[in-house]
């Protein structure tokens, strides 16, 4: 009987997986799983070094493979030129913007990995707690420090989060996108609570991030369900077909767009979904904050663009006014509230909110055309690269300015830093100028690119608002520069720890990248233009 039943079944075709095109993502995920085995079987004495070296080699291999994949992408001619193709039975799209985002994420991860591996600043120990199970201030925590225990699980968690970011940015259907969102988020919730110092505030930040993240995921998943109810498919191209035909169910469509947008806006830190940003940026270990500030924003914005442009492009006149309002609120709130901050990390958090608003200006413009002009896709990709590099560099400087209790992030303690360490103060000043959008920095070209795309898309009023808000935001950036170079220090002044070569290289590389992208942005802008638009 069993033989007959099997014989009556139709043949089930094996899925077609383009392993070669997916190999960068698979390398990161594979190294992450290998790191779990290292965590289990490698001797504790040398495990930290082994994990750091393994993660570094894996990221370098994935970055080189990403270059190979990008070069091999085929041109797709249509209304708008694209490069690449959907793979893995349509679950993932390996296209120009997606692969370029993979490259950005891998560069951010390499820079962040160096901060994760820094051990000189805390007396030969990393920034992460020795035993997470020990209550803060307990005897067990003191014992873990005395025994020089370290949490080396942070390296596979970094890799798993990166794999989720890469999948999130290139997903071609909403279910795959949700899987990428969760794979990205869950390791970050853990990493936020693993700091060695001030563990109570770190754990509070981790819990807030988890609760708000779970709440936003519910909105996103509910929106996915409504989108499926409207289009009968999770695939972005199929949803676009249903949206373009407009066979009815307008309320269902608008609800789906609104709920999915809530989940995405939470991840990019836009107003009014930004409440997690200041607490988590301040509370998380600074290397984790640097990785989140650069990587999470890049992956979320590219995924958001993919959903709006590919799936809901036919309903752009429905969602563009919503983004117009959110972009304006985000720029204004982020810039104004940052002025009142006295903590460097909270100031950078609200700066991140303001930059999310500037990025949303380019996204709201939704300018996509087959021309030599800057488009929304290329403008946002360039901006995300510049902002990510500058953010990691800024947070790397934060890790070095310290006192007996660890990092000293109150602005008053940074007075006179220019005399104590001209290199650190000069680098931090360069990052601040880039955030402010001052010419000859990458931030100026980044803002010009997104504002240019929004202007071409017919959103001139929003661009003017963005320029005015940038002028307001420049105040608190310049205030920090004045504090470091032209203000007398309080007491003995700031104390600068001597970092290892890892942190020094990160700061120097970020400063050089910020400057080069401001003076010679042409090659990177051309690369973003050459990536084309999203492939359906």
mmCIF file with all atom_site columns, N, CA and C in Angstrom, residues 494-533:
data_model
loop_
_atom_site.group_PDB
_atom_site.id
_atom_site.type_symbol
_atom_site.label_atom_id
_atom_site.label_alt_id
_atom_site.label_comp_id
_atom_site.label_asym_id
_atom_site.label_entity_id
_atom_site.label_seq_id
_atom_site.pdbx_PDB_ins_code
_atom_site.Cartn_x
_atom_site.Cartn_y
_atom_site.Cartn_z
_atom_site.occupancy
_atom_site.B_iso_or_equiv
_atom_site.pdbx_formal_charge
_atom_site.auth_seq_id
_atom_site.auth_comp_id
_atom_site.auth_asym_id
_atom_site.auth_atom_id
_atom_site.pdbx_PDB_model_num
ATOM 1   N N  . UNK A 1 494 ? 40.249 65.788 30.713  1.00 0.00 ? 494 UNK A N  1
ATOM 2   C CA . UNK A 1 494 ? 39.887 64.437 30.265  1.00 0.00 ? 494 UNK A CA 1
ATOM 3   C C  . UNK A 1 494 ? 41.087 63.497 30.299  1.00 0.00 ? 494 UNK A C  1
ATOM 4   N N  . UNK A 1 495 ? 40.799 62.247 30.541  1.00 0.00 ? 495 UNK A N  1
ATOM 5   C CA . UNK A 1 495 ? 41.828 61.212 30.554  1.00 0.00 ? 495 UNK A CA 1
ATOM 6   C C  . UNK A 1 495 ? 41.641 60.332 29.332  1.00 0.00 ? 495 UNK A C  1
ATOM 7   N N  . UNK A 1 496 ? 42.711 60.138 28.607  1.00 0.00 ? 496 UNK A N  1
ATOM 8   C CA . UNK A 1 496 ? 42.651 59.340 27.388  1.00 0.00 ? 496 UNK A CA 1
ATOM 9   C C  . UNK A 1 496 ? 43.432 58.059 27.611  1.00 0.00 ? 496 UNK A C  1
ATOM 10  N N  . UNK A 1 497 ? 42.745 56.918 27.465  1.00 0.00 ? 497 UNK A N  1
ATOM 11  C CA . UNK A 1 497 ? 43.418 55.633 27.596  1.00 0.00 ? 497 UNK A CA 1
ATOM 12  C C  . UNK A 1 497 ? 44.204 55.340 26.325  1.00 0.00 ? 497 UNK A C  1
ATOM 13  N N  . UNK A 1 498 ? 45.227 54.534 26.451  1.00 0.00 ? 498 UNK A N  1
ATOM 14  C CA . UNK A 1 498 ? 46.038 54.148 25.306  1.00 0.00 ? 498 UNK A CA 1
ATOM 15  C C  . UNK A 1 498 ? 45.444 52.887 24.693  1.00 0.00 ? 498 UNK A C  1
ATOM 16  N N  . UNK A 1 499 ? 44.798 52.979 23.535  1.00 0.00 ? 499 UNK A N  1
ATOM 17  C CA . UNK A 1 499 ? 44.176 51.798 22.947  1.00 0.00 ? 499 UNK A CA 1
ATOM 18  C C  . UNK A 1 499 ? 45.205 50.941 22.229  1.00 0.00 ? 499 UNK A C  1
ATOM 19  N N  . UNK A 1 500 ? 44.785 49.751 21.830  1.00 0.00 ? 500 UNK A N  1
ATOM 20  C CA . UNK A 1 500 ? 45.637 48.915 21.004  1.00 0.00 ? 500 UNK A CA 1
ATOM 21  C C  . UNK A 1 500 ? 45.599 49.425 19.572  1.00 0.00 ? 500 UNK A C  1
ATOM 22  N N  . UNK A 1 501 ? 46.350 48.769 18.719  1.00 0.00 ? 501 UNK A N  1
ATOM 23  C CA . UNK A 1 501 ? 46.393 49.182 17.322  1.00 0.00 ? 501 UNK A CA 1
ATOM 24  C C  . UNK A 1 501 ? 45.034 49.017 16.647  1.00 0.00 ? 501 UNK A C  1
ATOM 25  N N  . UNK A 1 502 ? 44.176 48.121 17.180  1.00 0.00 ? 502 UNK A N  1
ATOM 26  C CA . UNK A 1 502 ? 42.877 47.870 16.562  1.00 0.00 ? 502 UNK A CA 1
ATOM 27  C C  . UNK A 1 502 ? 42.010 49.127 16.572  1.00 0.00 ? 502 UNK A C  1
ATOM 28  N N  . UNK A 1 503 ? 41.818 49.712 17.752  1.00 0.00 ? 503 UNK A N  1
ATOM 29  C CA . UNK A 1 503 ? 40.984 50.912 17.848  1.00 0.00 ? 503 UNK A CA 1
ATOM 30  C C  . UNK A 1 503 ? 41.620 52.080 17.121  1.00 0.00 ? 503 UNK A C  1
ATOM 31  N N  . UNK A 1 504 ? 42.929 52.208 17.195  1.00 0.00 ? 504 UNK A N  1
ATOM 32  C CA . UNK A 1 504 ? 43.616 53.293 16.494  1.00 0.00 ? 504 UNK A CA 1
ATOM 33  C C  . UNK A 1 504 ? 43.399 53.198 14.995  1.00 0.00 ? 504 UNK A C  1
ATOM 34  N N  . UNK A 1 505 ? 43.484 51.996 14.454  1.00 0.00 ? 505 UNK A N  1
ATOM 35  C CA . UNK A 1 505 ? 43.269 51.797 13.013  1.00 0.00 ? 505 UNK A CA 1
ATOM 36  C C  . UNK A 1 505 ? 41.835 52.129 12.630  1.00 0.00 ? 505 UNK A C  1
ATOM 37  N N  . UNK A 1 506 ? 40.873 51.752 13.479  1.00 0.00 ? 506 UNK A N  1
ATOM 38  C CA . UNK A 1 506 ? 39.469 52.053 13.190  1.00 0.00 ? 506 UNK A CA 1
ATOM 39  C C  . UNK A 1 506 ? 39.249 53.560 13.113  1.00 0.00 ? 506 UNK A C  1
ATOM 40  N N  . UNK A 1 507 ? 39.776 54.300 14.095  1.00 0.00 ? 507 UNK A N  1
ATOM 41  C CA . UNK A 1 507 ? 39.598 55.757 14.098  1.00 0.00 ? 507 UNK A CA 1
ATOM 42  C C  . UNK A 1 507 ? 40.270 56.385 12.887  1.00 0.00 ? 507 UNK A C  1
ATOM 43  N N  . UNK A 1 508 ? 41.494 55.961 12.603  1.00 0.00 ? 508 UNK A N  1
ATOM 44  C CA . UNK A 1 508 ? 42.226 56.534 11.474  1.00 0.00 ? 508 UNK A CA 1
ATOM 45  C C  . UNK A 1 508 ? 41.538 56.200 10.148  1.00 0.00 ? 508 UNK A C  1
ATOM 46  N N  . UNK A 1 509 ? 41.086 54.949 9.997   1.00 0.00 ? 509 UNK A N  1
ATOM 47  C CA . UNK A 1 509 ? 40.431 54.549 8.754   1.00 0.00 ? 509 UNK A CA 1
ATOM 48  C C  . UNK A 1 509 ? 39.110 55.288 8.565   1.00 0.00 ? 509 UNK A C  1
ATOM 49  N N  . UNK A 1 510 ? 38.343 55.446 9.655   1.00 0.00 ? 510 UNK A N  1
ATOM 50  C CA . UNK A 1 510 ? 37.072 56.165 9.557   1.00 0.00 ? 510 UNK A CA 1
ATOM 51  C C  . UNK A 1 510 ? 37.299 57.629 9.212   1.00 0.00 ? 510 UNK A C  1
ATOM 52  N N  . UNK A 1 511 ? 38.314 58.247 9.819   1.00 0.00 ? 511 UNK A N  1
ATOM 53  C CA . UNK A 1 511 ? 38.619 59.650 9.515   1.00 0.00 ? 511 UNK A CA 1
ATOM 54  C C  . UNK A 1 511 ? 39.060 59.806 8.063   1.00 0.00 ? 511 UNK A C  1
ATOM 55  N N  . UNK A 1 512 ? 39.918 58.902 7.601   1.00 0.00 ? 512 UNK A N  1
ATOM 56  C CA . UNK A 1 512 ? 40.380 58.968 6.216   1.00 0.00 ? 512 UNK A CA 1
ATOM 57  C C  . UNK A 1 512 ? 39.219 58.760 5.248   1.00 0.00 ? 512 UNK A C  1
ATOM 58  N N  . UNK A 1 513 ? 38.343 57.797 5.547   1.00 0.00 ? 513 UNK A N  1
ATOM 59  C CA . UNK A 1 513 ? 37.193 57.560 4.688   1.00 0.00 ? 513 UNK A CA 1
ATOM 60  C C  . UNK A 1 513 ? 36.261 58.751 4.631   1.00 0.00 ? 513 UNK A C  1
ATOM 61  N N  . UNK A 1 514 ? 36.027 59.380 5.779   1.00 0.00 ? 514 UNK A N  1
ATOM 62  C CA . UNK A 1 514 ? 35.154 60.557 5.823   1.00 0.00 ? 514 UNK A CA 1
ATOM 63  C C  . UNK A 1 514 ? 35.723 61.690 4.987   1.00 0.00 ? 514 UNK A C  1
ATOM 64  N N  . UNK A 1 515 ? 37.025 61.870 5.056   1.00 0.00 ? 515 UNK A N  1
ATOM 65  C CA . UNK A 1 515 ? 37.660 62.951 4.307   1.00 0.00 ? 515 UNK A CA 1
ATOM 66  C C  . UNK A 1 515 ? 37.710 62.648 2.807   1.00 0.00 ? 515 UNK A C  1
ATOM 67  N N  . UNK A 1 516 ? 38.078 61.421 2.455   1.00 0.00 ? 516 UNK A N  1
ATOM 68  C CA . UNK A 1 516 ? 38.194 61.049 1.031   1.00 0.00 ? 516 UNK A CA 1
ATOM 69  C C  . UNK A 1 516 ? 36.833 61.103 0.352   1.00 0.00 ? 516 UNK A C  1
ATOM 70  N N  . UNK A 1 517 ? 35.789 60.639 1.039   1.00 0.00 ? 517 UNK A N  1
ATOM 71  C CA . UNK A 1 517 ? 34.453 60.672 0.445   1.00 0.00 ? 517 UNK A CA 1
ATOM 72  C C  . UNK A 1 517 ? 33.922 62.087 0.294   1.00 0.00 ? 517 UNK A C  1
ATOM 73  N N  . UNK A 1 518 ? 34.528 63.046 0.990   1.00 0.00 ? 518 UNK A N  1
ATOM 74  C CA . UNK A 1 518 ? 34.141 64.436 0.812   1.00 0.00 ? 518 UNK A CA 1
ATOM 75  C C  . UNK A 1 518 ? 34.914 65.134 -0.277  1.00 0.00 ? 518 UNK A C  1
ATOM 76  N N  . UNK A 1 519 ? 36.185 64.749 -0.463  1.00 0.00 ? 519 UNK A N  1
ATOM 77  C CA . UNK A 1 519 ? 37.033 65.408 -1.448  1.00 0.00 ? 519 UNK A CA 1
ATOM 78  C C  . UNK A 1 519 ? 36.948 64.717 -2.820  1.00 0.00 ? 519 UNK A C  1
ATOM 79  N N  . UNK A 1 520 ? 36.933 63.381 -2.806  1.00 0.00 ? 520 UNK A N  1
ATOM 80  C CA . UNK A 1 520 ? 36.874 62.605 -4.053  1.00 0.00 ? 520 UNK A CA 1
ATOM 81  C C  . UNK A 1 520 ? 35.714 61.615 -4.008  1.00 0.00 ? 520 UNK A C  1
ATOM 82  N N  . UNK A 1 521 ? 34.474 62.111 -4.026  1.00 0.00 ? 521 UNK A N  1
ATOM 83  C CA . UNK A 1 521 ? 33.330 61.198 -3.922  1.00 0.00 ? 521 UNK A CA 1
ATOM 84  C C  . UNK A 1 521 ? 32.963 60.499 -5.226  1.00 0.00 ? 521 UNK A C  1
ATOM 85  N N  . UNK A 1 522 ? 33.573 60.937 -6.338  1.00 0.00 ? 522 UNK A N  1
ATOM 86  C CA . UNK A 1 522 ? 33.160 60.455 -7.647  1.00 0.00 ? 522 UNK A CA 1
ATOM 87  C C  . UNK A 1 522 ? 33.139 58.945 -7.802  1.00 0.00 ? 522 UNK A C  1
ATOM 88  N N  . UNK A 1 523 ? 34.225 58.226 -7.473  1.00 0.00 ? 523 UNK A N  1
ATOM 89  C CA . UNK A 1 523 ? 34.207 56.772 -7.672  1.00 0.00 ? 523 UNK A CA 1
ATOM 90  C C  . UNK A 1 523 ? 33.101 56.056 -6.900  1.00 0.00 ? 523 UNK A C  1
ATOM 91  N N  . UNK A 1 524 ? 32.855 56.465 -5.662  1.00 0.00 ? 524 UNK A N  1
ATOM 92  C CA . UNK A 1 524 ? 31.814 55.793 -4.868  1.00 0.00 ? 524 UNK A CA 1
ATOM 93  C C  . UNK A 1 524 ? 30.425 56.174 -5.374  1.00 0.00 ? 524 UNK A C  1
ATOM 94  N N  . UNK A 1 525 ? 30.235 57.440 -5.766  1.00 0.00 ? 525 UNK A N  1
ATOM 95  C CA . UNK A 1 525 ? 28.957 57.840 -6.348  1.00 0.00 ? 525 UNK A CA 1
ATOM 96  C C  . UNK A 1 525 ? 28.695 57.097 -7.653  1.00 0.00 ? 525 UNK A C  1
ATOM 97  N N  . UNK A 1 526 ? 29.738 56.944 -8.465  1.00 0.00 ? 526 UNK A N  1
ATOM 98  C CA . UNK A 1 526 ? 29.581 56.184 -9.707  1.00 0.00 ? 526 UNK A CA 1
ATOM 99  C C  . UNK A 1 526 ? 29.234 54.728 -9.422  1.00 0.00 ? 526 UNK A C  1
ATOM 100 N N  . UNK A 1 527 ? 29.849 54.175 -8.380  1.00 0.00 ? 527 UNK A N  1
ATOM 101 C CA . UNK A 1 527 ? 29.539 52.798 -8.001  1.00 0.00 ? 527 UNK A CA 1
ATOM 102 C C  . UNK A 1 527 ? 28.083 52.659 -7.592  1.00 0.00 ? 527 UNK A C  1
ATOM 103 N N  . UNK A 1 528 ? 27.578 53.626 -6.810  1.00 0.00 ? 528 UNK A N  1
ATOM 104 C CA . UNK A 1 528 ? 26.177 53.588 -6.397  1.00 0.00 ? 528 UNK A CA 1
ATOM 105 C C  . UNK A 1 528 ? 25.247 53.757 -7.601  1.00 0.00 ? 528 UNK A C  1
ATOM 106 N N  . UNK A 1 529 ? 25.621 54.632 -8.548  1.00 0.00 ? 529 UNK A N  1
ATOM 107 C CA . UNK A 1 529 ? 24.831 54.804 -9.756  1.00 0.00 ? 529 UNK A CA 1
ATOM 108 C C  . UNK A 1 529 ? 24.855 53.540 -10.609 1.00 0.00 ? 529 UNK A C  1
ATOM 109 N N  . UNK A 1 530 ? 26.031 52.913 -10.689 1.00 0.00 ? 530 UNK A N  1
ATOM 110 C CA . UNK A 1 530 ? 26.193 51.717 -11.511 1.00 0.00 ? 530 UNK A CA 1
ATOM 111 C C  . UNK A 1 530 ? 25.390 50.546 -10.960 1.00 0.00 ? 530 UNK A C  1
ATOM 112 N N  . UNK A 1 531 ? 25.092 50.585 -9.658  1.00 0.00 ? 531 UNK A N  1
ATOM 113 C CA . UNK A 1 531 ? 24.303 49.487 -9.073  1.00 0.00 ? 531 UNK A CA 1
ATOM 114 C C  . UNK A 1 531 ? 22.908 49.418 -9.659  1.00 0.00 ? 531 UNK A C  1
ATOM 115 N N  . UNK A 1 532 ? 22.416 50.526 -10.199 1.00 0.00 ? 532 UNK A N  1
ATOM 116 C CA . UNK A 1 532 ? 21.077 50.521 -10.791 1.00 0.00 ? 532 UNK A CA 1
ATOM 117 C C  . UNK A 1 532 ? 19.994 50.533 -9.732  1.00 0.00 ? 532 UNK A C  1
ATOM 118 N N  . UNK A 1 533 ? 18.850 50.037 -10.105 1.00 0.00 ? 533 UNK A N  1
ATOM 119 C CA . UNK A 1 533 ? 17.726 50.008 -9.175  1.00 0.00 ? 533 UNK A CA 1
ATOM 120 C C  . UNK A 1 533 ? 17.403 48.578 -8.794  1.00 0.00 ? 533 UNK A C  1
#
